[in-house]
């Protein structure tokens, strides 16, 4: 095994710090018409010309539906402590009021195999693949969908209970609500500020409604929420308001209601005519206590107010970027985590639930030399360590992603995996980043003995 010089020795982190890898159902599973699964909004969205690069879809993806056992073995060989995956809602509840035992069995097999190989399982209940039959009733614009989610959470947690070590209600509600219902970039492709904010409130309500159900059915598991955050930086001193508004819209809007019981005032003042109807008791439901907060970090935004008093992102030149065009900025992760601790007196333990880089990766002589990704992980683990040193409680780190997969509107052009996937043959090839991660974990295991 090659020796990788790491700027941070993993043993500097506490011995029970969790290292893992992450995936999501629609991005890897395939088997779209197998096992009793019915369509999700992403099946429908992918069929609309021009919505996804190259007309790609997740019908086959990484064929994890059939190759799950070899994939779980591959994860275990990396030496990680945990595997973070999501459950496809429409595999479990293929039609309203109907439970699919075959879908439950599929995930049970994966969970049991992970446990047999010594790994914990972190399950996300909703990673953007809303059943299409619910979208036809309004999707997240329909308040009833929040209650349907609570029923789905009840079905899953009644079946698995504490067998799932850690439950996440939602992954990145900012993306599913705003990219899906405000900006139209993701499924179901709806555009409108009013629609986006309404969808966001209903997703947060869904989270809150599910929390007491999960606690009742899985009292020994941990329960929480995963948000994505892009910290904002001002282009110049006069752009501080742009920073405050950018962060308030992109992630305070989703964390404040949980940890402070309110939506940020700056957003309500900015969009007074687009605010959702909030019923009495909603905020109390949403602010149910959580055991942890998952934070997904990839990069930062540099922002300014333009001549129309609108926040716009500044495209930086002469900075390192990944293949997807995002700046490599590890300091942003430290800044973000420290700022969150300062903002929230009741900040629970944090897990970095996604962190990774897209590359233009290919296999040459059986190797994938993704040097940039190796460096990306090294510097971001150092940034995580710096935040811990600054007093933030961080209990784990998950690399995104286990393997190349369907990257939503980008299709298969963007490769985030530490494992390369040949989509024609479904051959998996560990990239140098996977080997570096593995080497770090082997070193850590040896040091902990």
XYZ file of C-alpha atoms in Angstrom, residues 220-436:
217
model
C -31.480 4.087 21.414
C -30.599 5.539 18.011
C -29.511 9.097 17.308
C -31.805 11.418 15.372
C -31.093 14.624 13.513
C -31.057 16.656 10.328
C -28.526 17.283 7.547
C -28.080 20.731 6.015
C -25.736 22.080 3.367
C -23.907 25.329 3.953
C -21.864 27.603 1.729
C -20.382 30.330 3.937
C -20.430 33.745 2.287
C -17.595 36.247 2.041
C -17.911 39.877 0.986
C -16.251 41.039 -2.224
C -15.662 44.382 -0.517
C -16.434 46.039 2.809
C -19.701 47.480 1.501
C -21.056 43.998 0.769
C -21.574 42.818 4.342
C -25.364 42.912 3.952
C -24.991 40.598 0.954
C -23.095 38.166 3.174
C -25.769 38.230 5.866
C -28.611 37.750 3.402
C -26.813 35.024 1.452
C -26.157 32.941 4.561
C -29.610 33.609 5.989
C -31.319 32.371 2.823
C -29.061 29.427 2.120
C -28.741 27.784 5.515
C -29.870 29.888 8.494
C -33.380 29.564 7.051
C -33.166 25.814 7.680
C -31.158 25.720 10.928
C -32.718 28.659 12.811
C -36.217 27.104 13.000
C -34.730 23.940 14.505
C -32.327 25.529 16.977
C -33.965 28.926 17.580
C -37.636 28.229 16.856
C -37.892 31.012 14.259
C -37.012 31.906 10.713
C -34.354 34.624 10.234
C -35.844 38.114 10.208
C -33.599 39.360 7.403
C -35.213 36.924 4.969
C -38.766 37.675 6.102
C -38.091 41.385 5.655
C -36.540 40.849 2.234
C -39.444 38.750 0.890
C -42.512 39.941 2.818
C -44.976 38.875 0.116
C -43.454 35.445 -0.444
C -43.555 34.086 3.072
C -45.385 30.788 3.689
C -48.444 30.318 5.844
C -47.193 29.222 9.253
C -49.872 27.750 11.483
C -49.933 28.026 15.245
C -47.698 25.375 16.729
C -45.609 24.824 13.577
C -42.440 26.324 14.995
C -42.742 24.306 18.193
C -42.976 21.155 16.076
C -39.991 22.100 13.912
C -37.815 23.007 16.907
C -38.026 19.556 18.505
C -34.612 18.719 20.013
C -32.110 16.952 17.762
C -29.193 14.750 18.814
C -26.827 15.989 16.119
C -26.631 18.261 13.107
C -25.157 16.999 9.859
C -23.292 19.633 7.854
C -22.421 19.198 4.172
C -19.639 21.477 2.941
C -18.049 21.800 -0.486
C -17.001 25.409 -1.026
C -17.779 29.048 -0.259
C -19.561 31.921 -1.990
C -18.037 35.356 -2.532
C -20.947 37.790 -2.870
C -21.865 41.401 -3.525
C -24.950 43.553 -4.018
C -25.398 44.510 -7.652
C -26.888 47.719 -9.023
C -30.394 46.285 -8.570
C -29.737 45.636 -4.872
C -29.731 41.893 -5.538
C -27.165 39.509 -4.083
C -25.004 37.943 -6.750
C -22.108 35.534 -6.614
C -18.702 36.740 -7.727
C -16.807 34.450 -10.086
C -13.222 34.378 -8.884
C -10.314 33.980 -11.271
C -6.900 32.583 -10.381
C -8.193 30.294 -7.624
C -8.070 26.517 -7.537
C -11.327 24.959 -8.674
C -12.647 21.432 -9.011
C -14.011 19.998 -12.243
C -17.495 21.243 -11.416
C -16.141 24.794 -11.099
C -16.285 25.141 -7.308
C -13.423 26.856 -5.525
C -11.266 24.724 -3.227
C -11.445 26.659 0.037
C -10.881 24.539 3.155
C -10.689 27.576 5.446
C -14.393 28.041 4.725
C -15.188 24.817 6.571
C -13.425 26.002 9.717
C -15.023 29.439 9.472
C -18.471 27.922 8.962
C -18.287 25.573 11.939
C -16.911 28.227 14.292
C -19.599 30.684 13.166
C -22.317 28.096 13.808
C -21.069 27.561 17.345
C -21.150 31.320 17.899
C -24.652 31.667 16.452
C -26.323 28.779 18.295
C -25.971 28.406 22.058
C -27.642 24.995 21.806
C -25.628 23.662 18.861
C -25.639 19.859 19.133
C -22.677 17.679 18.135
C -21.842 18.042 14.453
C -21.030 15.450 11.841
C -19.501 16.497 8.538
C -21.920 14.342 6.573
C -20.627 15.272 3.114
C -17.356 16.734 1.898
C -15.738 16.056 -1.427
C -14.627 17.212 -4.846
C -15.647 16.535 -8.440
C -12.932 15.424 -10.826
C -12.514 14.616 -14.502
C -11.344 11.142 -13.606
C -10.387 8.263 -15.866
C -8.665 4.912 -15.454
C -5.156 4.620 -16.889
C -3.319 1.314 -16.543
C -5.707 0.317 -13.797
C -5.098 3.480 -11.749
C -7.006 6.724 -11.158
C -4.623 9.449 -10.074
C -6.983 11.999 -8.526
C -4.291 14.030 -6.780
C -6.503 17.059 -6.356
C -9.096 15.026 -4.445
C -6.432 13.528 -2.183
C -5.257 17.041 -1.327
C -8.853 18.207 -0.935
C -9.581 15.581 1.718
C -6.302 16.242 3.502
C -6.844 19.982 3.741
C -10.493 19.663 4.747
C -9.683 17.142 7.469
C -7.151 19.673 8.725
C -9.900 22.336 8.598
C -12.147 20.022 10.623
C -9.394 19.575 13.183
C -8.921 23.355 13.386
C -12.632 23.799 14.149
C -12.396 21.194 16.901
C -9.412 23.048 18.327
C -11.562 26.199 18.295
C -14.119 24.472 20.513
C -16.651 23.003 18.094
C -17.819 19.475 18.930
C -17.450 17.444 15.750
C -17.966 13.707 16.062
C -17.476 12.416 12.534
C -16.583 12.961 8.891
C -18.069 11.314 5.780
C -16.394 11.522 2.389
C -18.695 12.277 -0.520
C -18.989 10.107 -2.341
C -18.218 6.431 -2.043
C -18.327 6.115 -5.812
C -19.050 8.053 -8.965
C -22.789 8.279 -9.505
C -25.715 10.139 -10.999
C -24.988 13.722 -9.993
C -28.522 15.133 -10.373
C -28.820 17.845 -13.041
C -25.159 17.260 -13.978
C -25.865 13.651 -14.915
C -22.783 11.449 -15.065
C -20.331 14.133 -16.206
C -19.258 15.046 -12.688
C -17.416 12.368 -10.735
C -17.336 12.854 -6.947
C -16.452 9.275 -6.038
C -13.347 7.990 -4.329
C -14.137 4.861 -6.341
C -14.323 5.121 -10.132
C -17.338 3.533 -11.839
C -17.302 2.411 -15.454
C -20.991 2.826 -16.237
C -20.813 0.409 -19.177
C -19.321 -2.521 -17.291
C -20.107 -1.411 -13.693
C -16.464 -2.048 -12.826
C -15.362 -0.347 -9.604
C -11.769 0.934 -9.348
C -10.375 2.464 -6.171
C -8.927 5.888 -6.935
C -5.826 7.214 -5.217
C -8.141 9.159 -2.899
C -9.743 5.915 -1.720
C -6.323 4.401 -1.116
C -5.219 7.495 0.803
